[in-house]
Amino acid sequence: MTPSPRRAAKVDAILDAAMTEFVTQGYAATSLDRIASGAGVSKATIHSYFQYKEVLFAALVERMATEVKMAEVLVGSYPDVLSLLRAVAVAILYKDEKSLHLRDLIRLIIGESGRFPELAKIFVQRLCMPMMQTLRGAFQQVPELADLDTEILARSFLGSIIFFDLLQDTLHGQAVMPMDRDYFMNTLLETIAVWIKPS
């Protein structure tokens, strides 16, 4: 059932306020009272939509995945595996305002994962695992990769993309060891193309 516009607006307001509080205060220090104040709703209203803070955080991760269009990427139709890989790389590496929010969320998860490992698990389950499964399925359709471990291939590709993004942006590596984003992505895809090119 599609939520009513009023209900959807309340949920969006709660998630917006939660994002602000989680990123600025940290997960542990964020209270539902502060989120309620930021969203302009009562604490009881938050409880009516989200039973507790972890459920709210999970909903925030799901919304982030949708806003950066990763869900659209994963269910899209592509003529070949390289087209899918390019779409995934673009979704991760080229950020709009919503994607920058996701980067803030990743910073939060990394910082809090020691004390709250469940937060990291939610992120992996809701965003990383679907990406991994889609890539594995795509690699399994390539005859030239039949003898290779598609799990390793998927992890290697995503690992390269995510590490580049973390190094250049989250860790401010672009100022210390700069690399052009287009050059990195295109070279990575060209390297993979060599693997899957029929001999």
XYZ file of C-alpha atoms in Angstrom:
199
model
C 0.000 0.000 0.000
C 1.300 3.430 -0.966
C 1.571 5.714 2.078
C -0.577 8.838 2.109
C 1.166 12.108 1.209
C 0.821 13.269 4.815
C 2.336 10.075 6.194
C 5.148 10.136 3.621
C 5.914 13.759 4.501
C 6.158 12.886 8.199
C 8.459 9.952 7.509
C 10.684 12.140 5.329
C 10.816 14.811 8.030
C 11.771 12.223 10.647
C 14.474 10.717 8.431
C 15.849 14.158 7.552
C 16.082 15.069 11.217
C 17.591 11.682 12.064
C 20.255 12.112 9.396
C 21.228 15.502 10.795
C 21.363 14.246 14.361
C 23.217 11.016 13.617
C 25.883 12.763 11.552
C 26.420 15.697 13.912
C 25.940 13.983 17.288
C 26.870 10.371 16.584
C 24.607 7.374 16.982
C 24.941 6.954 20.751
C 24.400 10.627 21.572
C 21.369 10.994 19.326
C 18.068 10.866 21.171
C 14.591 10.405 19.780
C 13.634 13.606 21.595
C 16.117 15.595 19.488
C 14.969 13.893 16.306
C 11.341 14.636 17.188
C 12.195 18.278 17.798
C 14.041 18.536 14.491
C 11.211 16.862 12.603
C 8.488 18.910 14.278
C 6.679 15.818 15.550
C 6.174 14.136 18.898
C 8.316 11.308 20.208
C 5.194 9.137 20.147
C 4.852 9.828 16.428
C 8.381 8.564 15.820
C 7.582 5.407 17.779
C 4.475 4.873 15.656
C 6.636 4.711 12.524
C 9.868 3.267 13.906
C 9.820 1.070 17.003
C 13.309 1.993 18.160
C 16.449 3.821 17.066
C 18.036 0.926 15.185
C 14.908 0.513 13.038
C 15.048 4.226 12.262
C 18.701 3.919 11.288
C 17.921 0.970 8.988
C 15.202 3.005 7.269
C 17.686 5.829 6.795
C 20.179 3.477 5.116
C 17.453 2.176 2.801
C 16.449 5.697 1.834
C 20.071 6.614 1.159
C 20.442 3.625 -1.161
C 17.361 4.765 -3.062
C 18.413 8.399 -3.257
C 21.788 7.629 -4.804
C 19.877 5.552 -7.373
C 21.734 2.357 -6.524
C 18.451 0.446 -6.530
C 17.773 1.675 -10.069
C 21.261 0.643 -11.128
C 20.841 -2.867 -9.753
C 17.523 -3.565 -11.479
C 18.424 -1.846 -14.746
C 18.862 -3.613 -18.074
C 22.343 -3.596 -19.591
C 23.646 -4.936 -22.911
C 26.761 -6.409 -21.301
C 28.584 -6.747 -17.996
C 30.853 -3.760 -18.650
C 27.827 -1.482 -18.993
C 26.585 -2.651 -15.593
C 30.021 -2.129 -14.030
C 30.205 1.385 -15.447
C 26.758 2.204 -14.047
C 27.765 0.953 -10.587
C 31.046 2.890 -10.706
C 29.291 6.102 -11.744
C 26.709 5.728 -8.956
C 29.474 5.426 -6.360
C 32.091 7.829 -7.701
C 30.076 10.757 -9.055
C 28.214 12.416 -6.219
C 25.262 14.727 -6.138
C 23.917 16.214 -2.908
C 22.172 12.975 -1.944
C 25.317 10.943 -2.507
C 27.240 13.307 -0.257
C 24.719 12.504 2.470
C 25.530 8.840 1.942
C 29.220 9.608 2.380
C 28.422 11.310 5.679
C 26.477 8.232 6.711
C 29.401 5.962 5.834
C 31.691 8.121 7.965
C 29.257 7.711 10.839
C 29.113 3.944 10.405
C 32.897 3.626 10.301
C 33.234 5.755 13.410
C 30.542 3.922 15.371
C 31.051 0.342 14.159
C 33.352 -0.537 17.056
C 30.680 0.240 19.646
C 27.665 -0.564 17.494
C 28.567 -3.371 15.073
C 24.881 -3.823 14.243
C 24.921 -0.483 12.414
C 27.636 -1.698 10.069
C 25.797 -4.982 9.556
C 22.640 -3.106 8.553
C 24.601 -1.101 5.990
C 26.254 -4.220 4.568
C 22.963 -6.135 4.407
C 20.841 -3.358 2.898
C 23.321 -1.824 0.446
C 26.508 -3.844 -0.030
C 25.048 -7.349 -0.291
C 22.550 -6.482 -3.070
C 25.361 -4.884 -5.071
C 27.559 -7.934 -4.555
C 24.816 -10.360 -5.591
C 24.027 -8.398 -8.742
C 27.679 -8.244 -9.775
C 28.193 -11.945 -9.093
C 25.211 -12.761 -11.276
C 26.552 -10.556 -14.061
C 30.012 -12.125 -13.910
C 28.481 -15.608 -13.986
C 26.978 -14.813 -17.390
C 30.418 -14.211 -18.942
C 31.797 -17.477 -20.417
C 35.391 -16.247 -20.197
C 35.035 -16.006 -16.410
C 33.607 -19.493 -15.948
C 36.721 -20.798 -14.188
C 37.068 -17.813 -11.856
C 35.501 -17.153 -8.461
C 32.798 -14.570 -9.161
C 32.592 -13.668 -5.473
C 36.250 -12.613 -5.574
C 35.696 -10.699 -8.815
C 32.724 -8.814 -7.370
C 34.568 -7.994 -4.149
C 37.659 -6.888 -6.091
C 35.673 -4.530 -8.305
C 33.633 -3.001 -5.494
C 36.700 -2.861 -3.266
C 38.622 -0.876 -5.864
C 35.793 1.599 -6.370
C 34.968 2.054 -2.692
C 38.599 2.342 -1.615
C 39.229 5.012 -4.251
C 36.200 6.932 -3.038
C 37.164 6.652 0.639
C 40.781 7.572 -0.030
C 40.122 10.554 -2.268
C 37.074 12.022 -0.506
C 36.545 10.717 3.014
C 40.264 10.729 3.863
C 40.949 13.859 1.739
C 43.556 11.978 -0.282
C 42.782 14.054 -3.363
C 44.824 16.889 -1.845
C 47.818 14.621 -1.145
C 47.843 12.075 -3.962
C 45.395 13.355 -6.586
C 44.003 11.210 -9.366
C 41.422 12.079 -11.964
C 38.156 10.248 -11.322
C 37.412 9.648 -15.007
C 40.898 8.268 -15.587
C 40.613 5.888 -12.650
C 37.205 4.563 -13.653
C 37.991 4.165 -17.344
C 41.332 2.463 -16.694
C 39.733 0.048 -14.232
C 37.012 -0.850 -16.737
C 39.555 -1.243 -19.537
C 41.516 -3.646 -17.340
C 38.405 -5.706 -16.635
C 37.565 -5.693 -20.345
C 40.867 -7.477 -20.995
C 39.821 -10.237 -18.566
C 36.501 -10.890 -20.254
C 37.553 -10.411 -23.876
C 37.337 -13.700 -25.765
C 40.777 -15.066 -26.663
